[in-house]
Short mmCIF file of C-alpha atoms in Angstrom, two decimals:
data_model
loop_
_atom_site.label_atom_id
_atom_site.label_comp_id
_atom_site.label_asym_id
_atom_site.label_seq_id
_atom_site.Cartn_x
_atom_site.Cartn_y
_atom_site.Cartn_z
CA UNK A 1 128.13 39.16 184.93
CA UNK A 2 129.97 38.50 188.42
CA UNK A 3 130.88 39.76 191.37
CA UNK A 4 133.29 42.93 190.60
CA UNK A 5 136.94 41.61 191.73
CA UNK A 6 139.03 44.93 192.34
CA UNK A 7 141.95 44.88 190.42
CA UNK A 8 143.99 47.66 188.74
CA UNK A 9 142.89 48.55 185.63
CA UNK A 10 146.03 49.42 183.99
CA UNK A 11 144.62 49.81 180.36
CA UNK A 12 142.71 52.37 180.41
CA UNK A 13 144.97 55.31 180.59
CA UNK A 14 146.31 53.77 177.00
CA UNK A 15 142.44 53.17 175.52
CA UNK A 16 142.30 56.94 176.65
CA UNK A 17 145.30 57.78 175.03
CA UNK A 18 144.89 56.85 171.92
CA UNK A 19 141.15 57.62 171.27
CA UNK A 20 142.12 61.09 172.20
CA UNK A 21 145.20 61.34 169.53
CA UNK A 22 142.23 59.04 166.96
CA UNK A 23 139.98 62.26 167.72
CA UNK A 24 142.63 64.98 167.00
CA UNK A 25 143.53 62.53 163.44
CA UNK A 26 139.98 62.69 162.45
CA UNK A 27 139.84 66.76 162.85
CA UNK A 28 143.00 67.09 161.27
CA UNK A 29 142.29 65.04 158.30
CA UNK A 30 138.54 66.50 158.20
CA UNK A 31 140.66 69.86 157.31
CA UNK A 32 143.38 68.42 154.49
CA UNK A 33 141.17 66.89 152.74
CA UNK A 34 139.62 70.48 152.45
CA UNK A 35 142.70 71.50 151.39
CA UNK A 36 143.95 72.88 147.91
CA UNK A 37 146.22 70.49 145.86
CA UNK A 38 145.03 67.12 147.55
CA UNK A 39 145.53 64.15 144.45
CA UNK A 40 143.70 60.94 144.53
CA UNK A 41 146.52 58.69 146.71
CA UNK A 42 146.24 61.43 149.41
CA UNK A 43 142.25 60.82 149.50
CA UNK A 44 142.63 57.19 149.46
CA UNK A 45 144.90 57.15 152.12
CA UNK A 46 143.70 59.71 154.23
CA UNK A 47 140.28 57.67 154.01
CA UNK A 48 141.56 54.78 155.13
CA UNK A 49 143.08 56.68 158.34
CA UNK A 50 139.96 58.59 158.75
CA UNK A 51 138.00 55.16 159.21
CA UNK A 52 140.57 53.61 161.45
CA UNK A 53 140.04 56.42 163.81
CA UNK A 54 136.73 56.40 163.89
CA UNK A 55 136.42 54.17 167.27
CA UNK A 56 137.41 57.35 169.42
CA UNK A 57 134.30 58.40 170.56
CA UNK A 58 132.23 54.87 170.75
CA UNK A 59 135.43 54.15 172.84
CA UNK A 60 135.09 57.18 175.20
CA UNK A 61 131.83 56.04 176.14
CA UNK A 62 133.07 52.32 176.27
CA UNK A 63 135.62 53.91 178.61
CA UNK A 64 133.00 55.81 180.39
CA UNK A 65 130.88 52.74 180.87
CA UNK A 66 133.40 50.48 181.82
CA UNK A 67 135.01 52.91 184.54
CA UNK A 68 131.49 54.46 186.00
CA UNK A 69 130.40 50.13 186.78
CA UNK A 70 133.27 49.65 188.26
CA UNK A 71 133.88 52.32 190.72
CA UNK A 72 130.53 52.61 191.51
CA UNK A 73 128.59 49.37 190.66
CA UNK A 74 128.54 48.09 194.60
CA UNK A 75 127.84 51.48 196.12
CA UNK A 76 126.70 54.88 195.17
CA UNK A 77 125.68 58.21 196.88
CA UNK A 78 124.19 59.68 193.96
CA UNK A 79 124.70 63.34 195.68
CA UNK A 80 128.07 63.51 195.94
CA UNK A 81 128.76 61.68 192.50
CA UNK A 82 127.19 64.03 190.78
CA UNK A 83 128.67 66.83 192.52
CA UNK A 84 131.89 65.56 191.22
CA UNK A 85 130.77 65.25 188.11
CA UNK A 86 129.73 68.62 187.44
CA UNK A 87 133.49 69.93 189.12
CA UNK A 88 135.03 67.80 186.88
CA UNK A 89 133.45 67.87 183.65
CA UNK A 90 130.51 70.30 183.72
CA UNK A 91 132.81 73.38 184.62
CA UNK A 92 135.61 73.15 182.01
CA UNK A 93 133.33 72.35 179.86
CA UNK A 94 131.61 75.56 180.63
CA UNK A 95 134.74 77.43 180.67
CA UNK A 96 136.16 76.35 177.02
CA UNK A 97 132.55 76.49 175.64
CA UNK A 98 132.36 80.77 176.22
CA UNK A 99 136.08 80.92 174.99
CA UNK A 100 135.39 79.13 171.95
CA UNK A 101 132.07 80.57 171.09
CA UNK A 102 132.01 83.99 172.15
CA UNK A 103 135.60 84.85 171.46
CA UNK A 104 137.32 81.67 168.95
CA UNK A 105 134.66 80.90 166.51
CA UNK A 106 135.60 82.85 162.76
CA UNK A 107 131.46 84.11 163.20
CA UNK A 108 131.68 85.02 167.12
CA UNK A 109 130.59 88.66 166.23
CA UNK A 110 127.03 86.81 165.06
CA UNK A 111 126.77 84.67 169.08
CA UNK A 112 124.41 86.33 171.85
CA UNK A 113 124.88 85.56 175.41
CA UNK A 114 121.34 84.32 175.52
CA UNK A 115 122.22 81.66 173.39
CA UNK A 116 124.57 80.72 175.49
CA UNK A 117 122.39 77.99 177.44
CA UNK A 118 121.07 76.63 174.63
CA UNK A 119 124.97 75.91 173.31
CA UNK A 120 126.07 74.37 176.39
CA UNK A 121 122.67 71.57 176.14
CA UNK A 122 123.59 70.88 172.32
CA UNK A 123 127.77 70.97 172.44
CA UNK A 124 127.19 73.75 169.33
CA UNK A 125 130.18 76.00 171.17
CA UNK A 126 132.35 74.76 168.51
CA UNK A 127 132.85 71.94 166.83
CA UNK A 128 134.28 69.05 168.87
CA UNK A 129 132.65 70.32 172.22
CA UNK A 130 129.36 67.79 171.11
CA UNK A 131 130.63 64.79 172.68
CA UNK A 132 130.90 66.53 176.39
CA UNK A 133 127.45 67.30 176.21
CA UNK A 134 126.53 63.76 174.93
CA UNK A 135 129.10 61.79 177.37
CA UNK A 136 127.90 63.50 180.70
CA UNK A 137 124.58 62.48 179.90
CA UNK A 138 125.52 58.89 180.86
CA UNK A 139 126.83 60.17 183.95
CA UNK A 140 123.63 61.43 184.62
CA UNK A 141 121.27 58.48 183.59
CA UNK A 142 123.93 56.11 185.60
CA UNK A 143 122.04 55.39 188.77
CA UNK A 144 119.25 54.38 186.46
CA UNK A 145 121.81 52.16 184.34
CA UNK A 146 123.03 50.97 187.63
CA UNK A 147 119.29 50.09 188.58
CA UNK A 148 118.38 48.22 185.61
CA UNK A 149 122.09 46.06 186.02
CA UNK A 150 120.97 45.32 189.49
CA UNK A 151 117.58 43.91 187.62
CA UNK A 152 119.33 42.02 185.17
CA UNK A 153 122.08 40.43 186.71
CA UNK A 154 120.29 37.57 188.48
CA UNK A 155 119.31 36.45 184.78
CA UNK A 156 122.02 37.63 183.41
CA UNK A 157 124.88 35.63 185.25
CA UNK A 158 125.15 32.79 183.47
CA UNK A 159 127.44 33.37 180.00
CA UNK A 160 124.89 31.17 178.04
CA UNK A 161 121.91 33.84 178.47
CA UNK A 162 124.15 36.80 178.63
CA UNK A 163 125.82 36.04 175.10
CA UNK A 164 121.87 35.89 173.49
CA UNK A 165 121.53 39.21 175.23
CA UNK A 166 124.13 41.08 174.08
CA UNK A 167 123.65 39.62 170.68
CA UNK A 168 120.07 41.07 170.64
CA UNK A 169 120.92 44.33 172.45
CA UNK A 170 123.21 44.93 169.47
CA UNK A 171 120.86 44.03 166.93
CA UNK A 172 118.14 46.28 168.33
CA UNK A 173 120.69 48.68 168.72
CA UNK A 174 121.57 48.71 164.79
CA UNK A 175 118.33 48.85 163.90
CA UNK A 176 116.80 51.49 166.36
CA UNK A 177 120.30 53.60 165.38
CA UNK A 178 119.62 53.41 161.96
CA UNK A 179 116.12 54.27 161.94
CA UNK A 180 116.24 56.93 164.37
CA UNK A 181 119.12 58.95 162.74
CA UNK A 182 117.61 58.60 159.21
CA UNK A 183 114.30 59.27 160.30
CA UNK A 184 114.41 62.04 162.71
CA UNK A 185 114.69 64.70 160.27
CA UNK A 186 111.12 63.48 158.89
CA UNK A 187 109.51 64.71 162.01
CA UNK A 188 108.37 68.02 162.55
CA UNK A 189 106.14 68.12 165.87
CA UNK A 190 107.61 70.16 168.56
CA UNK A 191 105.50 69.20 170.92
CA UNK A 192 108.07 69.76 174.68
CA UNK A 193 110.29 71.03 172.58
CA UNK A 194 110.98 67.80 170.64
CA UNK A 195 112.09 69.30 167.56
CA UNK A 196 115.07 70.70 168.59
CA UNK A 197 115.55 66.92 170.63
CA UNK A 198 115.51 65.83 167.27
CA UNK A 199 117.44 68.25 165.16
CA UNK A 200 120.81 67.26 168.04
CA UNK A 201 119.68 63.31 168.12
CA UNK A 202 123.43 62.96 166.94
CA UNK A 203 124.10 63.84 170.19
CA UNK A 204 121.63 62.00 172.42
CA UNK A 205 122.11 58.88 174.43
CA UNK A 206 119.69 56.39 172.44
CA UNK A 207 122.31 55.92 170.13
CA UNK A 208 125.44 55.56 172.22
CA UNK A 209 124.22 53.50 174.62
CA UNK A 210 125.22 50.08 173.38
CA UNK A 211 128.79 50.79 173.65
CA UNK A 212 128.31 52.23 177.85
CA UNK A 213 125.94 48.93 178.18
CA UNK A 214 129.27 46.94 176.80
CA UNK A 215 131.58 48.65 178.87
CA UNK A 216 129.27 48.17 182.02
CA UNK A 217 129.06 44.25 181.34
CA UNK A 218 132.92 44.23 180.51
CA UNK A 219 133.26 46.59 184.16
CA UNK A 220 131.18 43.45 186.40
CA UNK A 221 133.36 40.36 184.23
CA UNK A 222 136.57 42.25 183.78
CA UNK A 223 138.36 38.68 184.28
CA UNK A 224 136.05 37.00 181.73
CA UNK A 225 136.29 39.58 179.60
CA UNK A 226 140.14 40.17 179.45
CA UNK A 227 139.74 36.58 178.91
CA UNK A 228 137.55 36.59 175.56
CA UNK A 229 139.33 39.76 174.05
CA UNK A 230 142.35 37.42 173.94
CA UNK A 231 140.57 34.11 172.59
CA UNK A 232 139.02 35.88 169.91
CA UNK A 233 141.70 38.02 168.53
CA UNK A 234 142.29 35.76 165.82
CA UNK A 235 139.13 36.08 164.22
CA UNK A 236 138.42 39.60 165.05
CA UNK A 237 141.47 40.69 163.33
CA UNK A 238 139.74 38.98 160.23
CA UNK A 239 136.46 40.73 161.03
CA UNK A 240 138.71 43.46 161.57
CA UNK A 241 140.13 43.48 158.02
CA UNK A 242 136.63 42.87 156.71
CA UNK A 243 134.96 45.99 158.18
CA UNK A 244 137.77 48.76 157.41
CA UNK A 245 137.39 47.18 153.73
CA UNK A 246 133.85 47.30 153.85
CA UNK A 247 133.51 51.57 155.36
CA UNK A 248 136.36 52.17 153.39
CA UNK A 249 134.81 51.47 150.09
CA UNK A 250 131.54 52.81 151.21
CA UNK A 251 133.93 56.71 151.84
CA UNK A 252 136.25 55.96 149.09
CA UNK A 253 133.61 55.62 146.27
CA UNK A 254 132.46 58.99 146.87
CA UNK A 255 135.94 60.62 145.75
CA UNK A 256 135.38 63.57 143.27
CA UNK A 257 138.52 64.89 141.77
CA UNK A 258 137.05 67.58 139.85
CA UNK A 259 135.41 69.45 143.05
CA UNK A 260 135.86 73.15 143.21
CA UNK A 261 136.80 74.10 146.89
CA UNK A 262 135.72 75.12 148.85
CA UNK A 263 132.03 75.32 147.40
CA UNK A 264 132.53 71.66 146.60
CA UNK A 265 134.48 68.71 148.12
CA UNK A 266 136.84 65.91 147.06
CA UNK A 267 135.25 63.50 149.37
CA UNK A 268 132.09 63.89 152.46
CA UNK A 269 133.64 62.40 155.45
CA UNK A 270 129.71 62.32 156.42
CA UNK A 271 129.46 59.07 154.77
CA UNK A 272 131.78 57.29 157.64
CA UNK A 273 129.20 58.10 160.41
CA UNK A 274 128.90 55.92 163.41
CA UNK A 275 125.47 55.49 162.93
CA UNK A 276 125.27 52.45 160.35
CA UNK A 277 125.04 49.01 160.13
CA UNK A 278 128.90 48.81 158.71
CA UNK A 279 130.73 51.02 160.75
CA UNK A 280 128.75 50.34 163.62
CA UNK A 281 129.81 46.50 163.55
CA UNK A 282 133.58 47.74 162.52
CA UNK A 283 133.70 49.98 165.65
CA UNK A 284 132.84 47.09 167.97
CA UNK A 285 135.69 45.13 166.14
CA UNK A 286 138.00 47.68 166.44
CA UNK A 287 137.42 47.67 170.41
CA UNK A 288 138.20 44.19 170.98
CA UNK A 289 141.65 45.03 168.84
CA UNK A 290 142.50 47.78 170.65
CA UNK A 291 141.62 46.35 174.19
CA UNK A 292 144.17 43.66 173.72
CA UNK A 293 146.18 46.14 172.30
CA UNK A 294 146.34 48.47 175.53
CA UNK A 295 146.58 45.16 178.29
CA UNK A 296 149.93 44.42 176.46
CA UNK A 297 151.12 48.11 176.31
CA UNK A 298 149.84 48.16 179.99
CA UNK A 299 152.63 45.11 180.84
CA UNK A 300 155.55 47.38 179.32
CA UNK A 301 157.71 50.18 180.63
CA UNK A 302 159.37 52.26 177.98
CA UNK A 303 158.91 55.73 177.05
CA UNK A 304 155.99 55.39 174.08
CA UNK A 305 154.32 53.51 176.99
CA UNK A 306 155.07 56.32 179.66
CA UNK A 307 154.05 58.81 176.65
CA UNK A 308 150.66 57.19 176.66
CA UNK A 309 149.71 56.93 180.33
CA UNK A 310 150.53 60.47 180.14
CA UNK A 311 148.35 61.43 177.59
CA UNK A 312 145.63 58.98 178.86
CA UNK A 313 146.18 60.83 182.48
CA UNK A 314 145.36 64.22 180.75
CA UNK A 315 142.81 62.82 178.31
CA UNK A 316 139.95 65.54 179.02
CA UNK A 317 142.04 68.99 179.37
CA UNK A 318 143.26 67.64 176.05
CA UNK A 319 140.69 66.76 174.07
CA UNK A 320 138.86 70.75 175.17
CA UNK A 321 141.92 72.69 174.03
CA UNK A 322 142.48 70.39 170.86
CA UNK A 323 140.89 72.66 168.63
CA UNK A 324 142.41 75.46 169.51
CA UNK A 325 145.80 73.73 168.53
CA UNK A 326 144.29 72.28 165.77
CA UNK A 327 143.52 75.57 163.95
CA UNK A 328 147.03 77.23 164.83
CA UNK A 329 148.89 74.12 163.62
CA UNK A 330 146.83 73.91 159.92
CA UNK A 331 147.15 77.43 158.82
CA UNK A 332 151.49 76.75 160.78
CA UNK A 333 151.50 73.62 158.67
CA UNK A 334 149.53 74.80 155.12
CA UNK A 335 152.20 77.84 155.35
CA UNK A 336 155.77 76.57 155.88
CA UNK A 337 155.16 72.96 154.30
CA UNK A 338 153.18 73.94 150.75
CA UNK A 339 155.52 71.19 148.62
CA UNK A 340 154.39 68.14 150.93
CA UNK A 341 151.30 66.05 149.88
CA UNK A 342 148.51 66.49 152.36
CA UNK A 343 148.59 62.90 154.13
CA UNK A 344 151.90 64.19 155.39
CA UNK A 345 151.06 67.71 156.61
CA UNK A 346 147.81 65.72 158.33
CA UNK A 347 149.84 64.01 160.13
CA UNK A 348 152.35 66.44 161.20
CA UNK A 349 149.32 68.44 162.39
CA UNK A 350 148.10 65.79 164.47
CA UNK A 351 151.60 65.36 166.14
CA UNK A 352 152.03 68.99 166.63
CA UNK A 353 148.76 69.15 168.43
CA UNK A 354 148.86 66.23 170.40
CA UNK A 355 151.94 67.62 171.83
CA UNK A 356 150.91 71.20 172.06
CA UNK A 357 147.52 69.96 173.91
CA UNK A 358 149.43 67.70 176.33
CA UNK A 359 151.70 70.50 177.34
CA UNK A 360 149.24 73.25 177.81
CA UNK A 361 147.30 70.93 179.58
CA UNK A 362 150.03 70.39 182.09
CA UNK A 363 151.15 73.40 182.41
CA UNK A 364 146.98 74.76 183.17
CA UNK A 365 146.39 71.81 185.62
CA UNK A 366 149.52 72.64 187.68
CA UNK A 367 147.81 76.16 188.66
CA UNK A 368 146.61 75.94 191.92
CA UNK A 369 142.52 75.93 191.97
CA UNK A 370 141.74 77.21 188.90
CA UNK A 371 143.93 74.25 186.88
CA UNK A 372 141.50 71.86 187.78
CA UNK A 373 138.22 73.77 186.85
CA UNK A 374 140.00 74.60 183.12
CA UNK A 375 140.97 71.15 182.42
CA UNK A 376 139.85 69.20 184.90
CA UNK A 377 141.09 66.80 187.56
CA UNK A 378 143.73 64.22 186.79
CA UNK A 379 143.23 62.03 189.51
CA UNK A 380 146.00 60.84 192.26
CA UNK A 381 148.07 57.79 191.49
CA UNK A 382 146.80 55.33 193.78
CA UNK A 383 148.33 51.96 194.90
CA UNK A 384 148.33 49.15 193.14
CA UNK A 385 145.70 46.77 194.76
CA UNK A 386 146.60 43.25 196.42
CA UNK A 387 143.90 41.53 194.71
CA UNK A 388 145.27 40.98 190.86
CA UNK A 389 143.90 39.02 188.41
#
């Protein structure tokens, strides 16, 4: 780890960008594969897609990592980051969490206000809103993160010891990750409440944190580390080619044709969970890919490029009114398109709400006051810095 060099990190708006669209594509495809009429090419297929967008949220914490060390690695005032925080994330996430729950959700005549603060610890509002309640608790551990950096990085300068490290940390990681999540249910003291800890460990930091850590170390050597994405491309994309092969099999093999929706199903997407050995070491591939991926993007100027920084820019409001899309768009789609296979209508649904997110978005944020509390802040464009790299 060095010295933090300021330069503009143009590749993050696309990393955004597309693990946002990789989240809608794993809803959408959760629902058509649910669907009546799906044949054994369409499962196939649509499990290979599922597992290629299975990065997203390991990649919003990356993100979340990577961005958090670098803006605030040197200096903090914890007061007024959190403060932030909570305006930013905390109170849309508030906002779309009532909506969904007390007046979206198919059983929302069944939800009590007093379970309200319960739903807003565990993300339970509705389906997707998990990962807000997961991701901001990294924002709040951070000055503790920050801490134990500060530790570590006399020790942990030199590339010869940090390598060892990280190789470790991952290992440990795997292992804890895998134990944890298959273990937890085998637990049943509720001693502080620890129970229901364990019933949302999904959801908990101890088995995210690698990927923040790795964003962190990639925040304080973003030179070195632009630097190794590139040298190793070549064998990643073989590592790459390896691990999709490897979760794919592990989903695919599961494939029952003769299920009777919609007591049964024609495949558990439950198998491709990021929480084992195989898809944990394919996710980490698939970051190195898709960093490289977004610095060249970031170097071009065309209109799927301008479309991206866009959706990047609006990432958040997004990903909270997804689901509402999402729902209109399947029954839209299942209605007025019943003689197309179901790979196709999944991803016409994940166009339509990509688009339909990204406008409503827009359109919210652009209210004065109250845009930024329903979707959140989008940030002001700032100038590019003299320092480059």
């Amino acid at each position: 780890m060095e010295k933090i060099v300021k330069v503009r990190l143009n590749e993050i708006p696309h990393l955004r960008s597309v693990a946002f669209i990789a989240v809608v594509a794993q809803h959408a495809i959760g629902m058509f594969t649910r669907t009546n009429g799906i044949n054994l090419s369409d499962l196939v297929v649509l499990s290979v897609l599922f597992n290629l967008m299975k990065f997203a949220v390991p990649m919003f914490v990356f993100i979340t990592g990577l961005v958090i060390f670098y803006n605030y690695y040197a200096e903090i005032r914890v007061g007024s980051y959190l403060v932030k925080r909570v305006r930013e994330i905390i109170i849309p996430y508030v906002i779309w969490a009532v909506f969904y729950y007390f007046y979206w959700a198919w059983d929302r005549a069944d939800h009590a206000w007093h379970d309200l603060p319960s739903v807003l610890l565990t993300g339970s509002g509705y389906y997707h809103l998990w990962f807000v309640a997961m991701i901001f608790q990294f924002y709040l551990l951070y000055p503790l993160f920050r801490l134990l950096f500060k530790a570590l990085q006399p020790y942990l300068s030199r590339e010869r010891v940090l390598v060892p490290f990280l190789v470790v940390l991952t290992a440990f990681f795997i292992w804890s990750t895998v134990y944890l999540i298959n273990h937890s249910s085998q637990w049943h003291s509720n001693v502080f409440g620890l129970r229901g800890f364990l019933n949302n460990f999904d959801r908990t930091f101890p088995v995210w944190y690698l990927y923040f850590v790795l964003g962190g170390v990639a925040a304080l050597a973003i030179g070195k580390w632009r630097l190794w994405v590139a040298k190793v491309q070549g064998w990643n994309y073989v590592a790459f080619a390896i691990g999709l092969g490897w979760v794919t099999y592990e989903l695919a093999k599961g494939i029952n044709l003769n299920a009777k929706l919609p007591s049964q199903f024609p495949i558990y997407l439950g198998v491709s969970n990021s929480f084992k050995l195989s898809m944990i070491l394919f996710t980490l591939s698939s970051f190195v890919l898709l960093y490289q991926w977004a610095m060249k993007w970031s170097e071009r100027d065309n209109l799927l490029t301008k479309l991206s920084i866009l959706i990047g820019k609006y990432s958040y409001g997004t990903f909270l009114i997804h689901a509402l899309w999402l729902d209109e768009v399947y029954h839209v789609v299942v209605d007025y398109m019943p003689s197309y296979n179901n790979t196709v209508k999944a991803l016409v649904a994940v166009v339509l709400c990509v688009t339909l997110s990204l406008v409503s978005t827009m359109v919210i944020s652009k209210i004065p006051f109250l845009g930024a509390l329903v979707v959140g802040t989008t940030g002001k464009r700032q100038k590019k810095p003299k320092v480059s790299f």
